[in-house]
């Protein structure tokens, strides 16, 4: 599998930014910043994102 952006991974599982923010108990702004490459999630959040999106860390492209 080739690399995929956080946004594309989220869209592929039909979730909105608000859905993901709620699952992670964080703000929508944080999700937006991660997807835009303004900030970078810490390891525990990366693991949760991978689980939610059904992708491995190696397949996510972080645009930072």
PDB file of C-alpha atoms in Angstrom:
ATOM      1  CA  UNK A   1       0.000   0.000   0.000  1.00  0.00           C
ATOM      2  CA  UNK A   2       1.283   3.463  -0.801  1.00  0.00           C
ATOM      3  CA  UNK A   3       1.293   6.304   1.666  1.00  0.00           C
ATOM      4  CA  UNK A   4      -1.900   8.183   2.373  1.00  0.00           C
ATOM      5  CA  UNK A   5      -2.498  11.552   4.025  1.00  0.00           C
ATOM      6  CA  UNK A   6      -4.344  11.858   7.307  1.00  0.00           C
ATOM      7  CA  UNK A   7      -7.238  13.542   5.541  1.00  0.00           C
ATOM      8  CA  UNK A   8      -7.479  10.824   2.889  1.00  0.00           C
ATOM      9  CA  UNK A   9      -7.324   8.108   5.554  1.00  0.00           C
ATOM     10  CA  UNK A  10     -10.165   9.808   7.423  1.00  0.00           C
ATOM     11  CA  UNK A  11     -12.272  10.267   4.306  1.00  0.00           C
ATOM     12  CA  UNK A  12     -11.700   6.625   3.313  1.00  0.00           C
ATOM     13  CA  UNK A  13     -13.482   5.481   6.466  1.00  0.00           C
ATOM     14  CA  UNK A  14     -16.290   8.016   6.015  1.00  0.00           C
ATOM     15  CA  UNK A  15     -15.555  10.047   9.127  1.00  0.00           C
ATOM     16  CA  UNK A  16     -15.727  13.805   9.551  1.00  0.00           C
ATOM     17  CA  UNK A  17     -13.150  15.786  11.461  1.00  0.00           C
ATOM     18  CA  UNK A  18     -15.761  16.170  14.207  1.00  0.00           C
ATOM     19  CA  UNK A  19     -16.234  12.377  14.359  1.00  0.00           C
ATOM     20  CA  UNK A  20     -12.512  11.799  14.846  1.00  0.00           C
ATOM     21  CA  UNK A  21     -12.184  14.631  17.355  1.00  0.00           C
ATOM     22  CA  UNK A  22     -14.982  13.101  19.420  1.00  0.00           C
ATOM     23  CA  UNK A  23     -13.423   9.631  19.313  1.00  0.00           C
ATOM     24  CA  UNK A  24     -10.093  11.052  20.495  1.00  0.00           C
ATOM     25  CA  UNK A  25     -11.604  13.575  22.920  1.00  0.00           C
ATOM     26  CA  UNK A  26      -9.760  16.480  21.283  1.00  0.00           C
ATOM     27  CA  UNK A  27     -10.823  19.589  19.385  1.00  0.00           C
ATOM     28  CA  UNK A  28     -11.724  19.716  15.709  1.00  0.00           C
ATOM     29  CA  UNK A  29      -9.056  22.419  15.415  1.00  0.00           C
ATOM     30  CA  UNK A  30      -6.409  19.909  16.447  1.00  0.00           C
ATOM     31  CA  UNK A  31      -7.530  17.504  13.715  1.00  0.00           C
ATOM     32  CA  UNK A  32      -7.477  20.353  11.187  1.00  0.00           C
ATOM     33  CA  UNK A  33      -3.956  21.333  12.221  1.00  0.00           C
ATOM     34  CA  UNK A  34      -2.736  17.751  11.895  1.00  0.00           C
ATOM     35  CA  UNK A  35      -4.298  17.373   8.458  1.00  0.00           C
ATOM     36  CA  UNK A  36      -2.819  20.685   7.275  1.00  0.00           C
ATOM     37  CA  UNK A  37       0.618  19.806   8.635  1.00  0.00           C
ATOM     38  CA  UNK A  38       0.646  22.722  11.073  1.00  0.00           C
ATOM     39  CA  UNK A  39       1.179  20.429  14.053  1.00  0.00           C
ATOM     40  CA  UNK A  40       2.110  16.779  14.499  1.00  0.00           C
ATOM     41  CA  UNK A  41       0.281  14.249  16.687  1.00  0.00           C
ATOM     42  CA  UNK A  42       2.200  12.550  19.490  1.00  0.00           C
ATOM     43  CA  UNK A  43       2.794   8.806  19.400  1.00  0.00           C
ATOM     44  CA  UNK A  44      -0.255   7.767  21.480  1.00  0.00           C
ATOM     45  CA  UNK A  45      -2.545   9.752  19.164  1.00  0.00           C
ATOM     46  CA  UNK A  46      -0.851   8.357  16.074  1.00  0.00           C
ATOM     47  CA  UNK A  47      -1.570   4.844  17.330  1.00  0.00           C
ATOM     48  CA  UNK A  48      -5.224   5.727  17.924  1.00  0.00           C
ATOM     49  CA  UNK A  49      -5.504   7.335  14.479  1.00  0.00           C
ATOM     50  CA  UNK A  50      -4.065   4.220  12.855  1.00  0.00           C
ATOM     51  CA  UNK A  51      -6.601   2.085  14.689  1.00  0.00           C
ATOM     52  CA  UNK A  52      -9.536   4.347  13.769  1.00  0.00           C
ATOM     53  CA  UNK A  53      -8.458   4.635  10.128  1.00  0.00           C
ATOM     54  CA  UNK A  54      -7.411   0.999   9.741  1.00  0.00           C
ATOM     55  CA  UNK A  55      -3.955   1.843   8.409  1.00  0.00           C
ATOM     56  CA  UNK A  56      -0.443   1.261   9.670  1.00  0.00           C
ATOM     57  CA  UNK A  57       1.897   4.071  10.682  1.00  0.00           C
ATOM     58  CA  UNK A  58       4.133   3.282   7.708  1.00  0.00           C
ATOM     59  CA  UNK A  59       1.258   4.029   5.346  1.00  0.00           C
ATOM     60  CA  UNK A  60       0.417   7.491   6.694  1.00  0.00           C
ATOM     61  CA  UNK A  61       2.068  10.501   5.125  1.00  0.00           C
ATOM     62  CA  UNK A  62       2.483  13.350   7.614  1.00  0.00           C
ATOM     63  CA  UNK A  63       2.814  16.650   5.787  1.00  0.00           C
ATOM     64  CA  UNK A  64       4.938  18.521   8.344  1.00  0.00           C
TER      65      UNK A  64
END
